[in-house]
């Protein structure tokens, strides 16, 4: 009888030990899963890496936009200002590398580098590389625009976008027709007509000017260019 009680006690202790081991294993699995999830969230995804910025001001906005998108995609990996600034600096090459060197020197004290916060970094780099005269630059692009091998419809689209960015033409509200677009005044319309005619290929321009009714507004020039170009390409 005593042996039976002893055996029952041993079995009970083994069951308790088994339950304890199971609980311990479950806890470790949960910890391992948590660690694995943490590692996964901080793993960097090398998708659409920003192109190196060489100091060309016309490409600066594209660079910053690409950088910000990259940070959103890799939010777990770049969860501190230091990491964001560090990776941003790594993409500065060419003439922009001189700015990088100066920035690092300015933020190094007693041989210790403190990059500061990302907002201040953006303010500093925008001050030196963001285009100062965006409107003037856009007007210059309008004056230099050429049709080349493109369809007139593509040229009109590009011309309209640039004119809008230069505040020389308004854009239609959603659902409105292209004729709803208008220039701010008559003088602007005449100026834009001149630039658009310069952008057209010479043979197409001559066809329009020799037509029964020469366009008198920018929108009429747009419509005629698309119409005559489509006929010529048939």
PDB file of C-alpha atoms in Angstrom:
ATOM      1  CA  UNK A   1       0.000   0.000   0.000  1.00  0.00           C
ATOM      2  CA  UNK A   2       2.869   2.275   0.865  1.00  0.00           C
ATOM      3  CA  UNK A   3       4.529   1.469  -2.456  1.00  0.00           C
ATOM      4  CA  UNK A   4       1.337   2.338  -4.323  1.00  0.00           C
ATOM      5  CA  UNK A   5       1.058   5.701  -2.567  1.00  0.00           C
ATOM      6  CA  UNK A   6       4.708   6.374  -3.325  1.00  0.00           C
ATOM      7  CA  UNK A   7       4.161   5.543  -6.996  1.00  0.00           C
ATOM      8  CA  UNK A   8       1.099   7.820  -7.124  1.00  0.00           C
ATOM      9  CA  UNK A   9       3.144  10.628  -5.645  1.00  0.00           C
ATOM     10  CA  UNK A  10       5.920  10.137  -8.231  1.00  0.00           C
ATOM     11  CA  UNK A  11       3.409  10.163 -11.089  1.00  0.00           C
ATOM     12  CA  UNK A  12       1.863  13.350  -9.698  1.00  0.00           C
ATOM     13  CA  UNK A  13       5.262  15.037  -9.453  1.00  0.00           C
ATOM     14  CA  UNK A  14       6.100  13.983 -13.026  1.00  0.00           C
ATOM     15  CA  UNK A  15       2.835  15.468 -14.271  1.00  0.00           C
ATOM     16  CA  UNK A  16       3.564  18.701 -12.445  1.00  0.00           C
ATOM     17  CA  UNK A  17       7.084  18.773 -13.899  1.00  0.00           C
ATOM     18  CA  UNK A  18       5.697  18.110 -17.375  1.00  0.00           C
ATOM     19  CA  UNK A  19       3.220  20.987 -16.980  1.00  0.00           C
ATOM     20  CA  UNK A  20       5.996  23.294 -15.776  1.00  0.00           C
ATOM     21  CA  UNK A  21       8.222  22.402 -18.749  1.00  0.00           C
ATOM     22  CA  UNK A  22       5.322  22.967 -21.138  1.00  0.00           C
ATOM     23  CA  UNK A  23       4.604  26.378 -19.644  1.00  0.00           C
ATOM     24  CA  UNK A  24       8.275  27.313 -19.809  1.00  0.00           C
ATOM     25  CA  UNK A  25       8.518  26.216 -23.455  1.00  0.00           C
ATOM     26  CA  UNK A  26       5.398  28.187 -24.328  1.00  0.00           C
ATOM     27  CA  UNK A  27       6.886  31.294 -22.740  1.00  0.00           C
ATOM     28  CA  UNK A  28      10.110  30.924 -24.717  1.00  0.00           C
ATOM     29  CA  UNK A  29       8.162  30.405 -27.957  1.00  0.00           C
ATOM     30  CA  UNK A  30       6.218  33.615 -27.309  1.00  0.00           C
ATOM     31  CA  UNK A  31       9.441  35.483 -26.567  1.00  0.00           C
ATOM     32  CA  UNK A  32      11.056  34.077 -29.699  1.00  0.00           C
ATOM     33  CA  UNK A  33       8.019  35.059 -31.783  1.00  0.00           C
ATOM     34  CA  UNK A  34       8.102  38.574 -30.343  1.00  0.00           C
ATOM     35  CA  UNK A  35      11.807  38.892 -31.101  1.00  0.00           C
ATOM     36  CA  UNK A  36      11.287  37.553 -34.627  1.00  0.00           C
ATOM     37  CA  UNK A  37       8.481  40.067 -35.252  1.00  0.00           C
ATOM     38  CA  UNK A  38      10.675  42.865 -33.955  1.00  0.00           C
ATOM     39  CA  UNK A  39      13.522  41.821 -36.246  1.00  0.00           C
ATOM     40  CA  UNK A  40      11.169  41.594 -39.235  1.00  0.00           C
ATOM     41  CA  UNK A  41       9.744  45.080 -38.595  1.00  0.00           C
ATOM     42  CA  UNK A  42      13.227  46.579 -38.443  1.00  0.00           C
ATOM     43  CA  UNK A  43      14.499  44.743 -41.525  1.00  0.00           C
ATOM     44  CA  UNK A  44      15.283  47.192 -44.331  1.00  0.00           C
ATOM     45  CA  UNK A  45      13.489  46.742 -47.650  1.00  0.00           C
ATOM     46  CA  UNK A  46      15.739  47.809 -50.518  1.00  0.00           C
ATOM     47  CA  UNK A  47      12.865  48.913 -52.756  1.00  0.00           C
ATOM     48  CA  UNK A  48      13.171  51.958 -55.028  1.00  0.00           C
ATOM     49  CA  UNK A  49      16.316  53.330 -53.442  1.00  0.00           C
ATOM     50  CA  UNK A  50      16.573  57.115 -53.909  1.00  0.00           C
ATOM     51  CA  UNK A  51      18.957  58.126 -56.674  1.00  0.00           C
ATOM     52  CA  UNK A  52      22.139  59.851 -55.416  1.00  0.00           C
ATOM     53  CA  UNK A  53      21.821  63.634 -55.278  1.00  0.00           C
ATOM     54  CA  UNK A  54      24.761  65.383 -56.965  1.00  0.00           C
ATOM     55  CA  UNK A  55      23.830  68.989 -56.255  1.00  0.00           C
ATOM     56  CA  UNK A  56      21.550  69.623 -59.268  1.00  0.00           C
ATOM     57  CA  UNK A  57      18.887  71.927 -57.794  1.00  0.00           C
ATOM     58  CA  UNK A  58      16.343  70.891 -60.425  1.00  0.00           C
ATOM     59  CA  UNK A  59      16.469  67.340 -59.028  1.00  0.00           C
ATOM     60  CA  UNK A  60      16.398  68.290 -55.351  1.00  0.00           C
ATOM     61  CA  UNK A  61      12.628  67.989 -54.817  1.00  0.00           C
ATOM     62  CA  UNK A  62      12.613  64.557 -56.464  1.00  0.00           C
ATOM     63  CA  UNK A  63      15.439  63.461 -54.185  1.00  0.00           C
ATOM     64  CA  UNK A  64      13.701  64.596 -50.983  1.00  0.00           C
ATOM     65  CA  UNK A  65      10.399  63.043 -52.052  1.00  0.00           C
ATOM     66  CA  UNK A  66      12.076  59.718 -52.845  1.00  0.00           C
ATOM     67  CA  UNK A  67      13.915  59.842 -49.524  1.00  0.00           C
ATOM     68  CA  UNK A  68      10.714  60.430 -47.552  1.00  0.00           C
ATOM     69  CA  UNK A  69       8.920  57.584 -49.341  1.00  0.00           C
ATOM     70  CA  UNK A  70      11.849  55.289 -48.565  1.00  0.00           C
ATOM     71  CA  UNK A  71      11.612  56.196 -44.874  1.00  0.00           C
ATOM     72  CA  UNK A  72       7.886  55.398 -44.843  1.00  0.00           C
ATOM     73  CA  UNK A  73       8.477  51.993 -46.448  1.00  0.00           C
ATOM     74  CA  UNK A  74      11.266  51.259 -43.964  1.00  0.00           C
ATOM     75  CA  UNK A  75       9.670  52.872 -40.925  1.00  0.00           C
ATOM     76  CA  UNK A  76      10.956  50.127 -38.621  1.00  0.00           C
ATOM     77  CA  UNK A  77      14.546  50.417 -39.828  1.00  0.00           C
ATOM     78  CA  UNK A  78      14.690  54.232 -39.821  1.00  0.00           C
ATOM     79  CA  UNK A  79      12.923  55.032 -36.554  1.00  0.00           C
ATOM     80  CA  UNK A  80      15.379  57.687 -35.366  1.00  0.00           C
ATOM     81  CA  UNK A  81      16.583  61.066 -36.633  1.00  0.00           C
ATOM     82  CA  UNK A  82      20.190  59.886 -36.589  1.00  0.00           C
ATOM     83  CA  UNK A  83      19.457  56.978 -38.921  1.00  0.00           C
ATOM     84  CA  UNK A  84      17.427  59.147 -41.299  1.00  0.00           C
ATOM     85  CA  UNK A  85      20.124  61.820 -41.517  1.00  0.00           C
ATOM     86  CA  UNK A  86      22.843  59.201 -41.847  1.00  0.00           C
ATOM     87  CA  UNK A  87      21.235  57.485 -44.838  1.00  0.00           C
ATOM     88  CA  UNK A  88      20.363  60.852 -46.410  1.00  0.00           C
ATOM     89  CA  UNK A  89      24.019  61.923 -46.187  1.00  0.00           C
ATOM     90  CA  UNK A  90      25.112  58.664 -47.806  1.00  0.00           C
ATOM     91  CA  UNK A  91      23.174  59.615 -50.962  1.00  0.00           C
ATOM     92  CA  UNK A  92      24.959  62.974 -51.358  1.00  0.00           C
ATOM     93  CA  UNK A  93      27.568  62.731 -54.105  1.00  0.00           C
ATOM     94  CA  UNK A  94      29.402  65.000 -56.555  1.00  0.00           C
ATOM     95  CA  UNK A  95      29.053  68.679 -55.667  1.00  0.00           C
ATOM     96  CA  UNK A  96      26.638  67.759 -52.876  1.00  0.00           C
ATOM     97  CA  UNK A  97      29.425  65.791 -51.164  1.00  0.00           C
ATOM     98  CA  UNK A  98      31.103  69.106 -50.253  1.00  0.00           C
ATOM     99  CA  UNK A  99      27.914  70.108 -48.442  1.00  0.00           C
ATOM    100  CA  UNK A 100      27.936  66.742 -46.664  1.00  0.00           C
ATOM    101  CA  UNK A 101      31.508  67.256 -45.469  1.00  0.00           C
ATOM    102  CA  UNK A 102      30.709  70.734 -44.158  1.00  0.00           C
ATOM    103  CA  UNK A 103      27.564  69.476 -42.402  1.00  0.00           C
ATOM    104  CA  UNK A 104      29.480  66.693 -40.639  1.00  0.00           C
ATOM    105  CA  UNK A 105      32.199  69.112 -39.552  1.00  0.00           C
ATOM    106  CA  UNK A 106      29.621  71.538 -38.158  1.00  0.00           C
ATOM    107  CA  UNK A 107      28.032  68.747 -36.119  1.00  0.00           C
ATOM    108  CA  UNK A 108      31.252  67.299 -34.744  1.00  0.00           C
ATOM    109  CA  UNK A 109      32.433  68.553 -31.351  1.00  0.00           C
ATOM    110  CA  UNK A 110      35.280  67.078 -29.306  1.00  0.00           C
ATOM    111  CA  UNK A 111      35.534  64.282 -31.867  1.00  0.00           C
ATOM    112  CA  UNK A 112      31.898  63.337 -31.210  1.00  0.00           C
ATOM    113  CA  UNK A 113      29.388  63.465 -34.066  1.00  0.00           C
ATOM    114  CA  UNK A 114      25.850  64.606 -33.216  1.00  0.00           C
ATOM    115  CA  UNK A 115      23.699  64.832 -36.341  1.00  0.00           C
ATOM    116  CA  UNK A 116      20.785  66.549 -34.594  1.00  0.00           C
ATOM    117  CA  UNK A 117      17.170  66.091 -35.665  1.00  0.00           C
ATOM    118  CA  UNK A 118      15.836  65.360 -39.131  1.00  0.00           C
ATOM    119  CA  UNK A 119      13.636  68.476 -39.318  1.00  0.00           C
ATOM    120  CA  UNK A 120      16.652  70.755 -38.817  1.00  0.00           C
ATOM    121  CA  UNK A 121      18.604  68.710 -41.375  1.00  0.00           C
ATOM    122  CA  UNK A 122      15.856  69.256 -43.979  1.00  0.00           C
ATOM    123  CA  UNK A 123      15.766  72.985 -43.245  1.00  0.00           C
ATOM    124  CA  UNK A 124      19.531  73.234 -43.688  1.00  0.00           C
ATOM    125  CA  UNK A 125      19.753  71.279 -46.942  1.00  0.00           C
ATOM    126  CA  UNK A 126      16.705  72.997 -48.464  1.00  0.00           C
ATOM    127  CA  UNK A 127      18.263  76.386 -47.747  1.00  0.00           C
ATOM    128  CA  UNK A 128      21.205  75.552 -50.018  1.00  0.00           C
ATOM    129  CA  UNK A 129      19.685  73.334 -52.699  1.00  0.00           C
ATOM    130  CA  UNK A 130      15.987  74.117 -53.097  1.00  0.00           C
ATOM    131  CA  UNK A 131      15.327  76.098 -56.247  1.00  0.00           C
ATOM    132  CA  UNK A 132      14.965  79.770 -55.379  1.00  0.00           C
ATOM    133  CA  UNK A 133      13.144  80.987 -58.480  1.00  0.00           C
ATOM    134  CA  UNK A 134      10.779  78.147 -59.376  1.00  0.00           C
ATOM    135  CA  UNK A 135       8.511  80.387 -61.425  1.00  0.00           C
ATOM    136  CA  UNK A 136      11.419  81.826 -63.403  1.00  0.00           C
ATOM    137  CA  UNK A 137      12.782  78.335 -64.024  1.00  0.00           C
ATOM    138  CA  UNK A 138       9.385  77.117 -65.225  1.00  0.00           C
ATOM    139  CA  UNK A 139       9.034  80.061 -67.610  1.00  0.00           C
ATOM    140  CA  UNK A 140      12.478  79.262 -69.011  1.00  0.00           C
ATOM    141  CA  UNK A 141      11.373  75.656 -69.587  1.00  0.00           C
ATOM    142  CA  UNK A 142       8.273  76.943 -71.387  1.00  0.00           C
ATOM    143  CA  UNK A 143      10.404  79.071 -73.685  1.00  0.00           C
ATOM    144  CA  UNK A 144      12.705  76.137 -74.462  1.00  0.00           C
ATOM    145  CA  UNK A 145       9.956  73.529 -74.945  1.00  0.00           C
ATOM    146  CA  UNK A 146       9.986  71.797 -78.354  1.00  0.00           C
ATOM    147  CA  UNK A 147       7.651  69.250 -79.923  1.00  0.00           C
ATOM    148  CA  UNK A 148      10.321  67.071 -81.506  1.00  0.00           C
ATOM    149  CA  UNK A 149       9.018  63.582 -82.365  1.00  0.00           C
ATOM    150  CA  UNK A 150       6.108  63.781 -79.954  1.00  0.00           C
ATOM    151  CA  UNK A 151       2.439  63.985 -80.834  1.00  0.00           C
ATOM    152  CA  UNK A 152       0.952  67.464 -80.511  1.00  0.00           C
ATOM    153  CA  UNK A 153      -1.337  66.162 -77.762  1.00  0.00           C
ATOM    154  CA  UNK A 154       1.709  65.337 -75.602  1.00  0.00           C
ATOM    155  CA  UNK A 155       3.212  68.761 -76.267  1.00  0.00           C
ATOM    156  CA  UNK A 156      -0.052  70.475 -75.284  1.00  0.00           C
ATOM    157  CA  UNK A 157      -0.177  68.494 -72.046  1.00  0.00           C
ATOM    158  CA  UNK A 158       3.397  69.440 -71.104  1.00  0.00           C
ATOM    159  CA  UNK A 159       2.865  73.065 -72.123  1.00  0.00           C
ATOM    160  CA  UNK A 160      -0.338  73.318 -70.082  1.00  0.00           C
ATOM    161  CA  UNK A 161       1.337  71.891 -66.945  1.00  0.00           C
ATOM    162  CA  UNK A 162       4.313  74.254 -67.176  1.00  0.00           C
ATOM    163  CA  UNK A 163       2.063  77.253 -67.822  1.00  0.00           C
ATOM    164  CA  UNK A 164       0.015  76.346 -64.762  1.00  0.00           C
ATOM    165  CA  UNK A 165       3.139  76.023 -62.574  1.00  0.00           C
ATOM    166  CA  UNK A 166       4.221  79.447 -63.793  1.00  0.00           C
ATOM    167  CA  UNK A 167       0.825  80.868 -62.734  1.00  0.00           C
ATOM    168  CA  UNK A 168       0.100  81.885 -66.307  1.00  0.00           C
ATOM    169  CA  UNK A 169      -2.870  79.582 -66.855  1.00  0.00           C
ATOM    170  CA  UNK A 170      -5.593  78.177 -64.646  1.00  0.00           C
ATOM    171  CA  UNK A 171      -6.569  74.518 -64.557  1.00  0.00           C
ATOM    172  CA  UNK A 172     -10.131  73.278 -64.961  1.00  0.00           C
ATOM    173  CA  UNK A 173     -12.076  71.821 -62.082  1.00  0.00           C
ATOM    174  CA  UNK A 174     -12.651  68.028 -62.156  1.00  0.00           C
ATOM    175  CA  UNK A 175     -15.023  67.117 -64.962  1.00  0.00           C
ATOM    176  CA  UNK A 176     -14.553  70.373 -66.844  1.00  0.00           C
ATOM    177  CA  UNK A 177     -13.428  70.472 -70.474  1.00  0.00           C
ATOM    178  CA  UNK A 178     -10.046  71.750 -71.649  1.00  0.00           C
ATOM    179  CA  UNK A 179     -11.734  74.891 -72.935  1.00  0.00           C
ATOM    180  CA  UNK A 180     -12.471  75.756 -69.310  1.00  0.00           C
ATOM    181  CA  UNK A 181      -8.786  76.530 -68.824  1.00  0.00           C
ATOM    182  CA  UNK A 182      -7.950  80.177 -69.187  1.00  0.00           C
ATOM    183  CA  UNK A 183      -5.002  82.508 -68.908  1.00  0.00           C
ATOM    184  CA  UNK A 184      -4.983  85.235 -66.281  1.00  0.00           C
ATOM    185  CA  UNK A 185      -5.194  88.057 -68.877  1.00  0.00           C
ATOM    186  CA  UNK A 186      -4.998  88.829 -72.593  1.00  0.00           C
ATOM    187  CA  UNK A 187      -1.306  89.745 -72.536  1.00  0.00           C
ATOM    188  CA  UNK A 188      -0.439  86.412 -70.895  1.00  0.00           C
ATOM    189  CA  UNK A 189      -2.488  84.565 -73.511  1.00  0.00           C
ATOM    190  CA  UNK A 190      -0.679  86.306 -76.365  1.00  0.00           C
ATOM    191  CA  UNK A 191       2.695  85.581 -74.780  1.00  0.00           C
ATOM    192  CA  UNK A 192       1.817  81.922 -74.306  1.00  0.00           C
ATOM    193  CA  UNK A 193       0.626  81.724 -77.918  1.00  0.00           C
ATOM    194  CA  UNK A 194       4.042  82.954 -79.053  1.00  0.00           C
ATOM    195  CA  UNK A 195       5.875  80.360 -76.940  1.00  0.00           C
ATOM    196  CA  UNK A 196       3.549  77.568 -78.069  1.00  0.00           C
ATOM    197  CA  UNK A 197       4.055  78.425 -81.748  1.00  0.00           C
ATOM    198  CA  UNK A 198       7.820  78.344 -81.176  1.00  0.00           C
ATOM    199  CA  UNK A 199       7.430  74.882 -79.614  1.00  0.00           C
ATOM    200  CA  UNK A 200       5.582  73.434 -82.628  1.00  0.00           C
ATOM    201  CA  UNK A 201       7.461  71.707 -85.418  1.00  0.00           C
ATOM    202  CA  UNK A 202       7.845  74.107 -88.337  1.00  0.00           C
ATOM    203  CA  UNK A 203       5.780  72.135 -90.922  1.00  0.00           C
ATOM    204  CA  UNK A 204       2.866  71.810 -88.476  1.00  0.00           C
ATOM    205  CA  UNK A 205       3.027  75.490 -87.572  1.00  0.00           C
ATOM    206  CA  UNK A 206       2.910  76.489 -91.269  1.00  0.00           C
ATOM    207  CA  UNK A 207      -0.086  74.237 -91.926  1.00  0.00           C
ATOM    208  CA  UNK A 208      -2.046  75.865 -89.108  1.00  0.00           C
ATOM    209  CA  UNK A 209      -1.103  79.398 -90.171  1.00  0.00           C
ATOM    210  CA  UNK A 210      -2.166  78.662 -93.759  1.00  0.00           C
ATOM    211  CA  UNK A 211      -5.519  77.243 -92.676  1.00  0.00           C
ATOM    212  CA  UNK A 212      -8.789  79.091 -93.326  1.00  0.00           C
ATOM    213  CA  UNK A 213      -8.988  80.501 -89.814  1.00  0.00           C
ATOM    214  CA  UNK A 214      -5.786  81.072 -87.864  1.00  0.00           C
ATOM    215  CA  UNK A 215      -6.229  80.544 -84.084  1.00  0.00           C
ATOM    216  CA  UNK A 216      -6.609  83.690 -81.988  1.00  0.00           C
ATOM    217  CA  UNK A 217      -6.428  82.180 -78.482  1.00  0.00           C
ATOM    218  CA  UNK A 218      -4.125  79.717 -76.778  1.00  0.00           C
ATOM    219  CA  UNK A 219      -6.884  77.089 -76.493  1.00  0.00           C
ATOM    220  CA  UNK A 220      -7.613  77.420 -80.210  1.00  0.00           C
ATOM    221  CA  UNK A 221      -3.926  76.834 -80.914  1.00  0.00           C
ATOM    222  CA  UNK A 222      -4.008  73.734 -78.730  1.00  0.00           C
ATOM    223  CA  UNK A 223      -7.049  72.352 -80.571  1.00  0.00           C
ATOM    224  CA  UNK A 224      -5.705  73.137 -84.047  1.00  0.00           C
ATOM    225  CA  UNK A 225      -2.294  71.649 -83.294  1.00  0.00           C
ATOM    226  CA  UNK A 226      -3.823  68.387 -82.102  1.00  0.00           C
ATOM    227  CA  UNK A 227      -6.237  68.271 -85.042  1.00  0.00           C
ATOM    228  CA  UNK A 228      -3.676  68.995 -87.784  1.00  0.00           C
ATOM    229  CA  UNK A 229      -1.038  66.743 -86.230  1.00  0.00           C
ATOM    230  CA  UNK A 230      -3.468  63.813 -86.116  1.00  0.00           C
ATOM    231  CA  UNK A 231      -4.358  64.295 -89.795  1.00  0.00           C
ATOM    232  CA  UNK A 232      -0.690  64.566 -90.775  1.00  0.00           C
ATOM    233  CA  UNK A 233       0.176  61.311 -88.995  1.00  0.00           C
ATOM    234  CA  UNK A 234      -2.630  59.311 -90.656  1.00  0.00           C
TER     235      UNK A 234
END
